[in-house]
Tab-separated table of C-alpha atoms in Angstrom:
chain	number	residue	atom	x	y	z
Z	64	ASP	CA	16.182	61.449	91.415
Z	65	ALA	CA	15.065	58.652	89.172
Z	66	LYS	CA	11.713	57.135	89.675
Z	67	THR	CA	11.176	53.534	90.913
Z	68	THR	CA	8.533	51.109	90.285
Z	69	GLN	CA	7.689	48.307	92.898
Z	70	PRO	CA	4.837	45.707	93.148
Z	71	PRO	CA	2.349	46.939	95.634
Z	72	SER	CA	2.378	43.864	97.819
Z	73	MET	CA	3.951	40.466	98.026
Z	74	ASP	CA	3.571	37.299	100.507
Z	75	CYS	CA	6.415	35.084	101.594
Z	76	ALA	CA	6.384	32.202	104.013
Z	77	GLU	CA	8.439	32.320	107.206
Z	78	GLY	CA	11.745	30.934	106.757
Z	79	ARG	CA	11.990	31.433	103.138
Z	80	ALA	CA	13.952	33.947	101.124
Z	81	ALA	CA	12.033	36.934	100.408
Z	82	ASN	CA	12.905	38.594	96.959
Z	83	LEU	CA	11.732	42.237	96.526
Z	84	PRO	CA	12.062	43.621	92.942
Z	85	CYS	CA	12.410	47.166	91.940
Z	86	ASN	CA	12.590	48.672	88.552
Z	87	HIS	CA	14.693	52.123	88.000
Z	88	SER	CA	15.161	52.311	84.119
Z	89	THR	CA	15.838	55.857	84.294
Z	90	ILE	CA	18.766	55.837	86.861
Z	91	SER	CA	21.676	58.027	86.243
Z	92	GLY	CA	25.325	56.961	86.606
Z	93	ASN	CA	25.809	58.469	89.782
Z	94	GLU	CA	22.866	57.484	91.504
Z	95	TYR	CA	22.561	54.806	94.065
Z	96	VAL	CA	19.894	52.495	94.947
Z	97	TYR	CA	18.788	52.603	98.700
Z	98	TRP	CA	16.212	50.396	100.315
Z	99	TYR	CA	14.421	51.353	103.530
Z	100	ARG	CA	11.510	49.637	105.188
Z	101	GLN	CA	8.740	50.783	107.441
Z	102	ILE	CA	7.151	48.577	110.085
Z	103	HIS	CA	3.576	49.770	110.827
Z	104	SER	CA	3.438	52.952	112.965
Z	105	GLN	CA	7.141	53.195	113.166
Z	106	GLY	CA	9.888	55.472	111.401
Z	107	PRO	CA	11.529	53.975	108.192
Z	108	GLN	CA	14.833	51.966	108.833
Z	109	TYR	CA	17.717	51.986	106.556
Z	110	ILE	CA	18.463	48.467	105.190
Z	111	ILE	CA	21.056	48.606	102.472
Z	112	HIS	CA	22.470	50.718	99.560
Z	113	GLY	CA	24.624	50.224	96.397
Z	114	LEU	CA	25.916	51.503	93.278
Z	115	LYS	CA	26.621	48.900	90.897
Z	116	ASN	CA	28.044	45.931	92.784
Z	117	ASN	CA	26.186	43.597	94.948
Z	118	GLU	CA	25.905	44.362	98.523
Z	119	THR	CA	25.515	42.184	101.487
Z	120	ASN	CA	25.030	43.194	105.104
Z	121	GLU	CA	23.668	41.502	108.206
Z	122	MET	CA	20.029	42.542	107.189
Z	123	ALA	CA	19.952	41.688	103.480
Z	124	SER	CA	21.609	41.346	100.145
Z	125	LEU	CA	21.132	43.720	97.185
Z	126	ILE	CA	21.555	42.433	93.731
Z	127	ILE	CA	21.807	45.264	90.852
Z	128	THR	CA	21.596	44.138	87.412
Z	129	GLU	CA	24.439	45.039	84.999
Z	130	ASP	CA	22.609	47.618	83.141
Z	131	ARG	CA	21.326	49.009	86.648
Z	132	LYS	CA	17.877	49.486	85.537
Z	133	SER	CA	16.559	47.145	88.155
Z	134	SER	CA	17.601	45.614	91.548
Z	135	THR	CA	16.234	42.987	94.030
Z	136	LEU	CA	16.462	43.092	97.621
Z	137	ILE	CA	16.980	39.777	99.202
Z	138	LEU	CA	15.877	38.705	102.958
Z	139	PRO	CA	17.541	35.433	103.204
Z	140	HIS	CA	15.452	33.827	105.857
Z	141	ALA	CA	12.204	36.012	106.354
Z	142	THR	CA	10.631	36.099	109.810
Z	143	LEU	CA	7.341	37.478	110.959
Z	144	ARG	CA	9.124	40.663	112.054
Z	145	ASP	CA	10.160	41.395	108.610
Z	146	THR	CA	6.455	42.172	107.749
Z	147	ALA	CA	6.667	45.905	106.581
Z	148	VAL	CA	6.509	48.290	103.590
Z	149	TYR	CA	9.746	48.225	101.792
Z	150	TYR	CA	10.875	51.276	99.824
Z	151	CYS	CA	13.372	51.541	96.936
Z	152	ILE	CA	14.869	54.910	96.580
Z	153	VAL	CA	17.157	56.099	93.811
Z	154	ARG	CA	19.199	59.098	94.647
Z	155	SER	CA	22.566	60.745	93.981
Z	156	PRO	CA	24.623	60.833	97.066
Z	157	SER	CA	25.325	64.536	97.353
Z	158	GLY	CA	27.205	64.506	100.450
Z	159	GLY	CA	25.473	61.376	101.978
Z	160	GLY	CA	22.210	62.579	103.346
Z	161	ALA	CA	22.000	66.375	102.195
Z	162	ASP	CA	18.775	65.715	100.292
Z	163	GLY	CA	15.368	64.607	101.402
Z	164	LEU	CA	14.231	61.319	100.413
Z	165	THR	CA	11.260	60.902	97.950
Z	166	PHE	CA	9.274	57.798	99.052
Z	167	GLY	CA	7.197	56.031	96.489
Z	168	LYS	CA	4.512	53.496	97.566
Z	169	GLY	CA	6.694	50.781	98.284
Z	170	THR	CA	6.112	46.974	98.574
Z	171	HIS	CA	3.889	45.837	101.378
Z	172	LEU	CA	5.809	42.507	102.344
Z	173	ILE	CA	3.574	40.101	104.322
Z	174	ILE	CA	5.434	37.281	105.918
Z	175	GLN	CA	3.020	34.213	106.486
Z	176	PRO	CA	3.608	31.886	109.275
X	142	GLY	CA	23.370	52.380	113.796
X	143	ALA	CA	22.823	56.057	114.842
X	144	VAL	CA	19.815	56.787	116.999
X	145	VAL	CA	17.151	59.630	116.438
X	146	SER	CA	14.574	60.253	119.008
X	147	GLN	CA	11.326	62.096	118.872
X	148	HIS	CA	9.159	63.599	121.568
X	149	PRO	CA	6.365	63.182	122.238
X	150	SER	CA	5.520	59.881	120.539
X	151	ARG	CA	1.879	60.653	120.724
X	152	VAL	CA	0.055	63.916	121.362
X	153	ILE	CA	-3.617	64.897	121.267
X	154	CYS	CA	-4.419	68.637	121.126
X	155	LYS	CA	-7.498	70.785	120.596
X	156	SER	CA	-8.217	72.723	117.508
X	157	GLY	CA	-6.460	76.116	117.400
X	158	THR	CA	-3.680	75.365	119.763
X	159	SER	CA	0.043	74.735	118.866
X	160	VAL	CA	2.078	71.639	119.314
X	161	LYS	CA	5.801	71.312	119.336
X	162	ILE	CA	7.644	68.152	118.300
X	163	GLU	CA	11.392	67.659	119.252
X	164	CYS	CA	13.702	65.555	117.080
X	165	ARG	CA	17.167	64.709	118.603
X	166	SER	CA	20.102	62.869	117.316
X	167	LEU	CA	21.531	61.127	120.219
X	168	ASP	CA	24.828	59.916	119.290
X	169	PHE	CA	25.946	62.048	116.362
X	170	GLN	CA	25.698	65.611	115.239
X	171	ALA	CA	23.369	66.426	112.206
X	172	THR	CA	23.913	69.426	110.230
X	173	THR	CA	20.749	68.619	108.279
X	174	MET	CA	17.637	67.199	109.490
X	175	PHE	CA	14.302	66.487	107.560
X	176	TRP	CA	10.750	66.438	108.496
X	177	TYR	CA	8.082	64.244	106.805
X	178	ARG	CA	4.441	63.778	107.241
X	179	GLN	CA	2.529	60.484	106.632
X	180	PHE	CA	-1.161	60.256	106.319
X	181	PRO	CA	-2.892	56.823	106.873
X	182	LYS	CA	-2.370	54.314	104.157
X	183	GLN	CA	0.002	56.856	102.294
X	184	SER	CA	3.804	57.206	102.003
X	185	LEU	CA	6.090	59.636	103.526
X	186	MET	CA	6.133	63.162	102.276
X	187	LEU	CA	8.796	65.513	102.912
X	188	MET	CA	7.702	68.638	104.341
X	189	ALA	CA	10.960	70.694	104.926
X	190	THR	CA	14.817	70.665	105.333
X	191	SER	CA	16.165	71.818	108.557
X	192	ASN	CA	19.721	73.171	108.471
X	193	GLU	CA	21.485	74.090	111.853
X	194	GLY	CA	21.842	77.897	112.174
X	195	SER	CA	19.803	78.866	109.197
X	196	LYS	CA	16.163	78.858	107.979
X	197	ALA	CA	14.468	75.847	106.930
X	198	THR	CA	13.644	75.000	103.353
X	199	TYR	CA	9.981	73.956	102.654
X	200	GLU	CA	8.708	71.865	99.933
X	201	GLN	CA	5.966	73.233	97.708
X	202	GLY	CA	2.628	73.375	99.389
X	203	VAL	CA	3.766	73.415	102.917
X	204	GLU	CA	3.172	76.623	104.791
X	205	LYS	CA	6.214	77.933	106.615
X	206	ASP	CA	4.261	80.188	108.947
X	207	LYS	CA	2.027	77.146	110.182
X	208	PHE	CA	4.897	74.513	110.613
X	209	LEU	CA	7.582	76.429	112.367
X	210	ILE	CA	11.055	74.672	112.111
X	211	ASN	CA	13.998	75.469	114.443
X	212	HIS	CA	17.384	73.941	114.257
X	213	ALA	CA	19.209	75.550	117.063
X	214	SER	CA	21.948	72.919	117.635
X	215	LEU	CA	23.407	70.078	115.890
X	216	THR	CA	21.558	67.455	117.786
X	217	LEU	CA	18.003	69.198	118.179
X	218	SER	CA	15.465	70.154	115.547
X	219	THR	CA	11.781	71.294	116.579
X	220	LEU	CA	8.635	71.299	114.554
X	221	THR	CA	5.959	73.599	115.819
X	222	VAL	CA	2.306	72.993	114.364
X	223	THR	CA	0.767	76.401	114.943
X	224	SER	CA	-3.090	76.779	115.177
X	225	ALA	CA	-3.541	73.028	114.587
X	226	HIS	CA	-6.653	71.761	112.727
X	227	PRO	CA	-8.221	68.404	112.353
X	228	GLU	CA	-6.779	68.133	109.050
X	229	ASP	CA	-3.190	68.338	110.435
X	230	SER	CA	-3.670	65.036	112.300
X	231	SER	CA	-0.879	62.926	110.853
X	232	PHE	CA	2.294	60.973	111.626
X	233	TYR	CA	5.302	63.180	111.732
X	234	ILE	CA	8.576	61.743	111.171
X	235	CYS	CA	11.988	63.361	111.366
X	236	SER	CA	15.242	62.122	110.010
X	237	ALA	CA	18.967	63.298	110.470
X	238	SER	CA	21.483	63.012	107.910
X	239	GLY	CA	24.551	60.789	108.259
X	240	PRO	CA	27.446	60.253	106.045
X	241	TYR	CA	25.834	57.731	103.565
X	242	GLU	CA	22.134	57.505	104.732
X	243	GLN	CA	19.320	59.041	106.884
X	244	TYR	CA	18.409	57.991	110.373
X	245	PHE	CA	14.820	58.206	111.092
X	246	GLY	CA	12.918	58.822	114.321
X	247	PRO	CA	10.162	56.710	115.670
X	248	GLY	CA	7.549	59.341	114.707
X	249	THR	CA	4.984	61.168	116.373
X	250	ARG	CA	1.271	60.604	116.107
X	251	LEU	CA	-0.632	64.072	116.221
X	252	THR	CA	-4.320	64.073	116.764
X	253	VAL	CA	-6.192	67.315	116.635
X	254	THR	CA	-9.785	67.248	118.002
């Protein structure tokens, strides 16, 4: 799986949009971009994933650049409960979940009141 | 989304004893489950892949005789930490594979005294 690079930490004001970047310059053509988050002392939570088109669900939006070498996760209206470590993971689907995930260090997003 | 549970959520044991952690997929069947370990201030590290009805596959550096994994049914995988030592104290997290993503349990905090 391709390696990803994320800033170690970010702050965002409550109610504002939180934009979390991820670089994945070595991504292969069949690899998806996945985002998970981990709130302190809990298991990771799936957020969203995409291949090349922008994606949106009830939690977030995922913007993938045209060359697919980077992406941005957008939390449109951040709340205090969004404070967590956010992981960007690039992986091939291989049947969906047949392989374990390789977690980098992620971005610690802190939402400020 | 799919629900994965773990039991116990927290356990304290004495050095030299064994501890069993259960991981259950509550509303779906999971052919494959995964076990991760997370030390304080570090990211999740994949320990092993648990396949229903067959032997688990361990990541490099993980002792298969120390961390026994059993995946006897499509909804249950167990991790037994044998002859636990203080350095085994960690946050153990399981996940179950779905069609497009992995669903994580809430984690088990193991403290070995």
